[in-house]
Short mmCIF file of C-alpha atoms and ligand atoms in Angstrom, two decimals:
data_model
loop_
_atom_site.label_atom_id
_atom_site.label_comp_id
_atom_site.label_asym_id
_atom_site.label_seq_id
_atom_site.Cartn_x
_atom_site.Cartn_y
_atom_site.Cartn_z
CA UNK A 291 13.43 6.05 2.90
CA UNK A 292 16.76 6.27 1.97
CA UNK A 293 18.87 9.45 3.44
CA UNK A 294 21.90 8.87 1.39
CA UNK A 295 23.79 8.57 4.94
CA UNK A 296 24.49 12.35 6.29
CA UNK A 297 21.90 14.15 4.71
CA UNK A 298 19.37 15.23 7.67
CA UNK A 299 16.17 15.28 5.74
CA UNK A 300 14.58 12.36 3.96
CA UNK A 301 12.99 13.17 0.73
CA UNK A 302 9.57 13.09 -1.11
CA UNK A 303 8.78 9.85 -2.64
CA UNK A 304 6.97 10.54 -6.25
CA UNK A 305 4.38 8.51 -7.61
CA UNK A 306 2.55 9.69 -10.86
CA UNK A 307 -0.74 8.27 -11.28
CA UNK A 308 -2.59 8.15 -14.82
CA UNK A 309 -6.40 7.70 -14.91
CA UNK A 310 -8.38 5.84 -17.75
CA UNK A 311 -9.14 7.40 -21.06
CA UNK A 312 -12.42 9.18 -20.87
CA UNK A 313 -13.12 11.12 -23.71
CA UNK A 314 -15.24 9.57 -26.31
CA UNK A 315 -13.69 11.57 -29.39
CA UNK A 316 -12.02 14.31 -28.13
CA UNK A 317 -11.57 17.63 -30.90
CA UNK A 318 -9.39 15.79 -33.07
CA UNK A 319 -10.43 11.94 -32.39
CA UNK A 320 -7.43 11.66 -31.13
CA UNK A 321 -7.37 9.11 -28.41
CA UNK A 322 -5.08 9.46 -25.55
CA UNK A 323 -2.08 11.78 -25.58
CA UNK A 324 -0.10 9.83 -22.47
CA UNK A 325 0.75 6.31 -22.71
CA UNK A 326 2.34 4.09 -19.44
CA UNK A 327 5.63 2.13 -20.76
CA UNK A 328 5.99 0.29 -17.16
CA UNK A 329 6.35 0.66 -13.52
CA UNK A 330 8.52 3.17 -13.62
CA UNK A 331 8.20 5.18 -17.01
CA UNK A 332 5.39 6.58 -19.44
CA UNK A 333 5.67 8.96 -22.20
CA UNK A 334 3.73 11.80 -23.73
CA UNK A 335 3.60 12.67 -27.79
CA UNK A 336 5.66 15.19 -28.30
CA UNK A 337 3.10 18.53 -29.24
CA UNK A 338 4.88 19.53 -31.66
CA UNK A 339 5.74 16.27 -33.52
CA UNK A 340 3.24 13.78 -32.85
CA UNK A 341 5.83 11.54 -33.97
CA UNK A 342 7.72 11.59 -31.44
CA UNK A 343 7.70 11.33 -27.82
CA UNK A 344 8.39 12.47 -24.35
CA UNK A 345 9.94 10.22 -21.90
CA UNK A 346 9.78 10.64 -17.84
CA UNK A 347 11.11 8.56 -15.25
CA UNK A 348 9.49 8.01 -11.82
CA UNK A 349 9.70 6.44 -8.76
CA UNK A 350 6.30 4.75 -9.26
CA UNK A 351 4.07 4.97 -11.66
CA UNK A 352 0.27 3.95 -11.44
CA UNK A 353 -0.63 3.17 -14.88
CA UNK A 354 -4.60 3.50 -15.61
CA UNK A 355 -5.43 -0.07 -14.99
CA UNK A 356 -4.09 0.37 -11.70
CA UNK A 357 -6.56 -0.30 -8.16
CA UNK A 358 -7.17 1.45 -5.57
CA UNK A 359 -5.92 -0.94 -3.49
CA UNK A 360 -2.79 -1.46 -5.77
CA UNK A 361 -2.15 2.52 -4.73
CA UNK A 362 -2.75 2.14 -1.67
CA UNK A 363 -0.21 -1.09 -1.02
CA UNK A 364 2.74 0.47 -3.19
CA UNK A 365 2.37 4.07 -2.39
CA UNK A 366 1.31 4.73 1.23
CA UNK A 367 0.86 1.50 3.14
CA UNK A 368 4.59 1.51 3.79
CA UNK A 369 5.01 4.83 5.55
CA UNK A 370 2.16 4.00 8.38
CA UNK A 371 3.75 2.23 10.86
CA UNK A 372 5.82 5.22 11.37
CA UNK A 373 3.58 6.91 12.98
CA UNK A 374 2.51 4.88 15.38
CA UNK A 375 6.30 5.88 16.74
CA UNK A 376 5.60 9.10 16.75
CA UNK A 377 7.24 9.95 13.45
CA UNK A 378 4.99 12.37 11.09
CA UNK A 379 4.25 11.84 7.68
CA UNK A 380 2.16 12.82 4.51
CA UNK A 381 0.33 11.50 1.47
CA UNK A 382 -0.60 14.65 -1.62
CA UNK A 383 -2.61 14.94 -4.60
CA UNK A 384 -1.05 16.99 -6.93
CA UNK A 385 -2.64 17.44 -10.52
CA UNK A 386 -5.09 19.23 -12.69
CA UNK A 387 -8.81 19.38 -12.27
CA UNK A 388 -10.26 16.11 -13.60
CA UNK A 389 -7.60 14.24 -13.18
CA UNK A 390 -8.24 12.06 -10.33
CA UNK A 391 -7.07 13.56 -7.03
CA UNK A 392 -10.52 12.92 -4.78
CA UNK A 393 -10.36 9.49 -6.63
CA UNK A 394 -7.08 8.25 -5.43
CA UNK A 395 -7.57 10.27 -2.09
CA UNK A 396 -11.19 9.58 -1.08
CA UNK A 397 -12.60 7.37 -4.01
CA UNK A 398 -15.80 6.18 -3.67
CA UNK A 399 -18.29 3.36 -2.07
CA UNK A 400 -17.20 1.08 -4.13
CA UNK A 401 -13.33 2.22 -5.04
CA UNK A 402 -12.99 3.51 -1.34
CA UNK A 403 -9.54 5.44 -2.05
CA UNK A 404 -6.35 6.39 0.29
CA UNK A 405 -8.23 8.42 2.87
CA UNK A 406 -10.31 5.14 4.27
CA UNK A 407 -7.88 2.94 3.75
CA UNK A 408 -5.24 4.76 5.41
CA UNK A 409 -7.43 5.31 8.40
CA UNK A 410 -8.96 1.83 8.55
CA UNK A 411 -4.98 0.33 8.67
CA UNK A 412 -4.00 3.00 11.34
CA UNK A 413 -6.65 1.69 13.69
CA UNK A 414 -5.68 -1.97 12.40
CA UNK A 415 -1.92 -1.55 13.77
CA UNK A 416 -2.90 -0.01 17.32
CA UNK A 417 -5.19 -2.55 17.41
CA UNK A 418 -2.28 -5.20 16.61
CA UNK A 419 -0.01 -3.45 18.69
CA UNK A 420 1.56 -5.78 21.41
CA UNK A 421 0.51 -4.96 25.45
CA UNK A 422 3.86 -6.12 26.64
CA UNK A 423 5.61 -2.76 24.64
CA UNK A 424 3.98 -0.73 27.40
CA UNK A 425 2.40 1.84 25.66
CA UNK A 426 -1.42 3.27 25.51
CA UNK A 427 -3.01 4.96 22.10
CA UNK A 428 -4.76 7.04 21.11
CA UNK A 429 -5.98 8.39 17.60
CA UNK A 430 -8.03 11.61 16.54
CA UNK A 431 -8.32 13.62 13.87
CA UNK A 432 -8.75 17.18 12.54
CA UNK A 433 -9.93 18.33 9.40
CA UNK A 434 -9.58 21.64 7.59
CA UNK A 435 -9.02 23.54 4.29
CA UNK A 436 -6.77 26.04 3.02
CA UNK A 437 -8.51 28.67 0.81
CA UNK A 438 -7.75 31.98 -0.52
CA UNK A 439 -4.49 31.62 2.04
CA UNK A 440 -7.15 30.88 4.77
CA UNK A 441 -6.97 28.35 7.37
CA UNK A 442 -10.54 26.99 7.82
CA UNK A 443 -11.76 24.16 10.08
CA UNK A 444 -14.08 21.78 8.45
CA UNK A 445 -15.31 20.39 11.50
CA UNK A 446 -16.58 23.30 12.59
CA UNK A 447 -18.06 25.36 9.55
CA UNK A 448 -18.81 28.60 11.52
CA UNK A 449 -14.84 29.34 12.72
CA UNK A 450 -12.89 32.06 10.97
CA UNK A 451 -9.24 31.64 9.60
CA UNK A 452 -7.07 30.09 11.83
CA UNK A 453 -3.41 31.24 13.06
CA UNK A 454 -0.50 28.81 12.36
CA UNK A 455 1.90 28.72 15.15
CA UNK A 456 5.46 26.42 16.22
CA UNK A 457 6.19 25.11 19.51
CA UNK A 458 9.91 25.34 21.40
CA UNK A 459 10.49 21.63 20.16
CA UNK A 460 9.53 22.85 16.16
CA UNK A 461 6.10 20.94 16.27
CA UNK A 462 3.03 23.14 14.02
CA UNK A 463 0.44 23.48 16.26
CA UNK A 464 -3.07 25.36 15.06
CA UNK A 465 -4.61 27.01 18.20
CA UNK A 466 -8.74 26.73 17.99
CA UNK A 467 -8.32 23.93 15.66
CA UNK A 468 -11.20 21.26 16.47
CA UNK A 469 -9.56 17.86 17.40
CA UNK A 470 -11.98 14.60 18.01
CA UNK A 471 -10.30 11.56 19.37
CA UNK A 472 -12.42 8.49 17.44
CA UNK A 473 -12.27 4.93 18.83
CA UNK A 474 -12.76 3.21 15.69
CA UNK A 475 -13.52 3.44 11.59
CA UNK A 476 -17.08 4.03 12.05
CA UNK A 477 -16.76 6.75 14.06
CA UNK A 478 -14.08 8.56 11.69
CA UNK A 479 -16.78 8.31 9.49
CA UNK A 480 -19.39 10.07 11.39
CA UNK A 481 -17.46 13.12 11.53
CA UNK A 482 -15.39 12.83 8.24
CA UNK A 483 -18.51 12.28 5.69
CA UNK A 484 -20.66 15.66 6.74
CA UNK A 485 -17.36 17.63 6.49
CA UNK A 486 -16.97 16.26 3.02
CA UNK A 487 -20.52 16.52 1.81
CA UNK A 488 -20.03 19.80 3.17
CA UNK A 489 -17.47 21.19 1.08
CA UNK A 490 -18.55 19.67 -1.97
CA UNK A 491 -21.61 20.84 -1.62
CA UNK A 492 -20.18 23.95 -1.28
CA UNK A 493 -18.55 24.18 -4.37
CA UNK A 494 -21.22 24.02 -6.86
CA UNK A 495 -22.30 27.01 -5.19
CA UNK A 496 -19.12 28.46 -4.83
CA UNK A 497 -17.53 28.05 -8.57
CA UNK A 498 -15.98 24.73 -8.06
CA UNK A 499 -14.30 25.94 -4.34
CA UNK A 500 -13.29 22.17 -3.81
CA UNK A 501 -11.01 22.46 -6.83
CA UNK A 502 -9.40 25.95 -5.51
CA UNK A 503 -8.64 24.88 -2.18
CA UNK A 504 -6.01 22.19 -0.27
CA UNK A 505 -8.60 20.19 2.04
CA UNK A 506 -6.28 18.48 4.55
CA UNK A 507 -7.34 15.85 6.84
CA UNK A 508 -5.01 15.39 9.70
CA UNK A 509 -4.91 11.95 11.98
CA UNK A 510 -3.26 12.06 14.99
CA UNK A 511 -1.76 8.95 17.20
CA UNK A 512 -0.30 10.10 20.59
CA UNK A 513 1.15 7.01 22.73
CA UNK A 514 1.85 7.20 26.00
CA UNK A 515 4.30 4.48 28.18
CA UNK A 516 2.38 2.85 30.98
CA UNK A 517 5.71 3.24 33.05
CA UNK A 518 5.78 5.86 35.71
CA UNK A 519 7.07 8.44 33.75
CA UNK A 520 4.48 8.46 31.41
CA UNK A 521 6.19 9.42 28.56
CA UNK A 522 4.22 10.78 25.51
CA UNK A 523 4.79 10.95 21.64
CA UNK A 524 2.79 12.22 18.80
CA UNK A 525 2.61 11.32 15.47
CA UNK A 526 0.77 12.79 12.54
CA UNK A 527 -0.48 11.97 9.22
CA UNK A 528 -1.80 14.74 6.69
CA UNK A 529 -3.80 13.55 3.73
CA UNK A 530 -4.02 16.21 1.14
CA UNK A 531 -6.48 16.68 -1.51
CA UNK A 532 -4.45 19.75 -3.25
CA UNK A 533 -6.16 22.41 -4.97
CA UNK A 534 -6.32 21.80 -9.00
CA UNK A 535 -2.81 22.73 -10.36
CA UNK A 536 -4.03 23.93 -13.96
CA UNK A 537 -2.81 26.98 -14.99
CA UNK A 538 -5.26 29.30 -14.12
CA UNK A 539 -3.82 32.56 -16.00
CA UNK A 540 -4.63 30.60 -19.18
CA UNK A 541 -8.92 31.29 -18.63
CA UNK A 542 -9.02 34.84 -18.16
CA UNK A 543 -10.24 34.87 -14.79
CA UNK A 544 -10.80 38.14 -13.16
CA UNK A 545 -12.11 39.27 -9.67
CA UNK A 546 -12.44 36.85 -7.19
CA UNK A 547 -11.25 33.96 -9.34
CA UNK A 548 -8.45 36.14 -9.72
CA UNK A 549 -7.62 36.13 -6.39
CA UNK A 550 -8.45 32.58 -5.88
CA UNK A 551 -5.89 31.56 -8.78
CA UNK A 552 -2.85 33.90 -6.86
CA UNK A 553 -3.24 31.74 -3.70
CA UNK A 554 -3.47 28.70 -5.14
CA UNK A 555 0.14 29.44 -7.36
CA UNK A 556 1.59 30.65 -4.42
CA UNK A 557 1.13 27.29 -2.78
CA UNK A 558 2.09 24.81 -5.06
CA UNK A 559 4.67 27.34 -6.21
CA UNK A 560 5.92 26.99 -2.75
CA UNK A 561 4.76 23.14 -2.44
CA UNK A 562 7.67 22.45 -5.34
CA UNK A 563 10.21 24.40 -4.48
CA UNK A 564 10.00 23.05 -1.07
CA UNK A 565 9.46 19.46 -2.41
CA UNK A 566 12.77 20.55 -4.81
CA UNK A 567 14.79 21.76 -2.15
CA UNK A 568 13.98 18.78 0.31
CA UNK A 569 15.05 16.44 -3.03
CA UNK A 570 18.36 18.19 -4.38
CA UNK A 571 19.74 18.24 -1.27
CA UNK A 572 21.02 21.53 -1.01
CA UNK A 573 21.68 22.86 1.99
CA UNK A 574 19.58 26.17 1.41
CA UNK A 575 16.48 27.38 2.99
CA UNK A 576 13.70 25.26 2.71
CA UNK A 577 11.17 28.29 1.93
CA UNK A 578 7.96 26.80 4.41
CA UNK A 579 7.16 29.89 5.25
CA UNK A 580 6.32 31.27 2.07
CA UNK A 581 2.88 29.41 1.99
CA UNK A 582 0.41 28.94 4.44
CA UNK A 583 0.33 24.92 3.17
CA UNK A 584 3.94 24.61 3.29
CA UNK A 585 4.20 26.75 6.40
CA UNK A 586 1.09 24.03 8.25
CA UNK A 587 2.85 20.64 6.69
CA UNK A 588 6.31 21.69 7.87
CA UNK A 589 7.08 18.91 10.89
CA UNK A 590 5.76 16.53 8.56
CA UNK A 591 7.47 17.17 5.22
CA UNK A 592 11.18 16.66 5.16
CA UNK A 593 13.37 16.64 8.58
CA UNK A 594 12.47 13.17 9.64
CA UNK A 595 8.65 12.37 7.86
CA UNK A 596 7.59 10.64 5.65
CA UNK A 597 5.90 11.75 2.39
CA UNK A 598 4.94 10.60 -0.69
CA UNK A 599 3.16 12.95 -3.26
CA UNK A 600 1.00 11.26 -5.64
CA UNK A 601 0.62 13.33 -9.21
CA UNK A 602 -2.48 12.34 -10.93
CA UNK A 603 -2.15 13.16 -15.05
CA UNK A 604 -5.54 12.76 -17.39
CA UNK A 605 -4.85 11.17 -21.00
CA UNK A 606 -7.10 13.30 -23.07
CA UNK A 607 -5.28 15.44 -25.16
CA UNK A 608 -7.50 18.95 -23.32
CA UNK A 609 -5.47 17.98 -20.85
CA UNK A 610 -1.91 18.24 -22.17
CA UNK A 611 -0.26 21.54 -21.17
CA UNK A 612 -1.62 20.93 -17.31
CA UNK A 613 -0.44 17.18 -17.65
CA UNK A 614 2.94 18.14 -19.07
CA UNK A 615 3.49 21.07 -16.53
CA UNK A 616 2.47 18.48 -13.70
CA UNK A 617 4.90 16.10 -14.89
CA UNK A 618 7.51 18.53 -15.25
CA UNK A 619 6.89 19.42 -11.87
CA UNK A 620 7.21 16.07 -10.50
CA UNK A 621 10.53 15.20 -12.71
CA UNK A 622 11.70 18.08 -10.89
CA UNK A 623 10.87 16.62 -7.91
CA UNK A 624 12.53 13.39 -8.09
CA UNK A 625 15.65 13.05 -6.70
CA UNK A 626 18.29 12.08 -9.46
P1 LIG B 196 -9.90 15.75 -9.41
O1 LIG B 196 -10.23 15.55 -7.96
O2 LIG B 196 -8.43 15.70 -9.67
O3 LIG B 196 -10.54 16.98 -9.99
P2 LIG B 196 -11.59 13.45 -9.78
O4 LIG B 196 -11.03 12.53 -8.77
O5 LIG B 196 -12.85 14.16 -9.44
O6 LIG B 196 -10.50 14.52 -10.25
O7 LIG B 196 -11.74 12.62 -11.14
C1 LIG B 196 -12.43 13.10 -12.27
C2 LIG B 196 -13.34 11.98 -12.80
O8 LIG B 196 -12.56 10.88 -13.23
C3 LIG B 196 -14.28 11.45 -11.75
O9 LIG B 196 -15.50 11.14 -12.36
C4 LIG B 196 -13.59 10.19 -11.26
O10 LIG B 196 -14.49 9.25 -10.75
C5 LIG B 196 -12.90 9.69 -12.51
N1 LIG B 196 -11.64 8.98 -12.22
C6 LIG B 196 -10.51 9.54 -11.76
N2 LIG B 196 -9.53 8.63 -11.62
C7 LIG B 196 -10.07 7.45 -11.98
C8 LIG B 196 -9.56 6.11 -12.05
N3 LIG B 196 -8.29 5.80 -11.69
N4 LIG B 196 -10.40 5.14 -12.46
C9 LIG B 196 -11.67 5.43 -12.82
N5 LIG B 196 -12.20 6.66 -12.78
C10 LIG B 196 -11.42 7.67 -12.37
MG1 LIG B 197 -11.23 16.85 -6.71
#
């Protein structure tokens, strides 16, 4: 991460990520609306003109033949080891419904995605970590959700909306929050796949509640020197399934919904202009606060963490005004 020399924070790396073509004919027949030029670029037909086109410049982009693995390597792999020295840092999904955030972040069996692998290479370098450095680790995790501007524990269903507090030293800390140290992969997955099923079972019930809320899974590595003063340090990495970023005014929802769609704006409203803010440079007020999300991933976004946010864009042309607003959002967020 380059700082640019006296700048204090480091910024958001941002990786746009577009999915295979799925529709068979969609309205029209026609065919993808998005098209990847190379690592870096991809353009978008131009609504109005179809013969033209919209070009957008990234620091990575995953184009749809891209692995999980290949996502993985370029895009989060590198920031790892960092916390292992007690740095923080974290990994987002931003992007419409359907486009492939719970793919690149969870996956599946056989296209296990960044959640799994992150985890499984966190316990790979403790495990590779040399005796002689003197220090003694130790990993857990957490698990929650943010919905409706709720803070809700996934590890334990039954808890009610949890406060958000900062220490003296500017550390987030969430009091009640249930924290399980695990020894090893398998046991990350004993707690991590009920909590999952869990919410996604959830939200058929619940009109889709696992695309209206930020689920958050939070692994924690605290090291502590062997030498007589048995000095600690804590380092954290969020991995964020965010809630779908489709513009929610657009289907006349009412009621609950209603509600449901004001929280989630709020947050990646806030999300961006904190993201913006941490990019430009400027010396103003990073706004944290205005969000419960931003307000919870503030020691580990900006100051000295971190992050990459990964936008994942759909090619089908139902998708266009969420695809163009996402990638508008992360242009925005790239520093120039
Ligand atoms: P989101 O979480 O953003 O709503 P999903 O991850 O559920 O989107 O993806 C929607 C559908 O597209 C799922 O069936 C998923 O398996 C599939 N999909 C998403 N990304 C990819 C990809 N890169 N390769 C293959 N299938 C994908
Ligand atoms: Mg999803």
């Amino acid at each position: 991460v380059s700082d640019g020399g006296n700048k204090k924070t480091s910024r958001v790396r941002v990786a746009v990520r577009l999915r295979p073509y799925m529709g068979k004919q969609d309205e029209k027949g026609e065919g993808p609306c998005v098209r990847g030029l190379d690592s870096q670029n991809l353009e978008i037909i131009n609504w109005r003109n179809a013969t033209e086109t919209v070009k957008y410049h990234f620091d990575v982009f995953h184009g749809e033949q891209t692995t999980q693995q290949e996502v993985f390597l370029s895009s989060v792999k590198p920031i790892l080891s960092h916390i292992l020295n007690g740095q923080n840092a974290s990994v987002f999904a931003y992007g419409p419904t359907g486009a492939g955030k719970t793919h690149t972040m969870l996956g599946g069996s056989e296209q296990p995605g960044v959640i799994p692998r992150a985890v499984r290479e966190v316990f790979n370098l403790v495990k590779a970590k040399d005796e002689d450095e003197g220090w003694d680790y130790s990993i857990g995790m957490s698990y929650l959700e943010i919905y409706n501007e709720k803070v809700l524990d996934l590890l334990s269903p039954s808890s009610q909306d949890l406060p958000i507090r900062e220490d003296k030293d500017k550390n987030i800390l969430i009091p009640g929050l249930t924290h399980i140290t695990i020894s090893s992969f398998s046991d990350f997955d004993k707690y991590f796949v009920p909590a999952s099923l869990n919410r996604t079972t959830a939200s058929t019930k619940l009109n889709q509640r696992s695309s209206r809320s930020h689920a958050i899974l939070l692994i924690k590595v605290v090291r502590t020197q062997r030498a007589i003063t048995h000095r600690q340090q804590t380092g954290k990495l969020y991995l964020v399934d965010l809630a779908g970023s489709e513009d929610n005014r657009r289907t006349g929802n009412h009621g609950i919904r209603l509600k449901e769609s004001g929280a989630i704006n709020l947050s990646l409203f806030t999300l961006s202009k904190v993201v913006d803010s941490l990019n430009s440079g400027t010396a103003g007020r990073v706004p944290y606060r205005d969000s419960k999300l931003t307000r919870l991933l503030q020691d580990s976004l900006g100051g000295s963490a971190h992050s990459v946010m990964i936008t994942n864009i759909a090619p089908e042309y139902k998708y266009y005004f969420d695809t163009f607003s996402a990638l508008n959002f992360a242009a925005k967020s790239k520093l120039i």
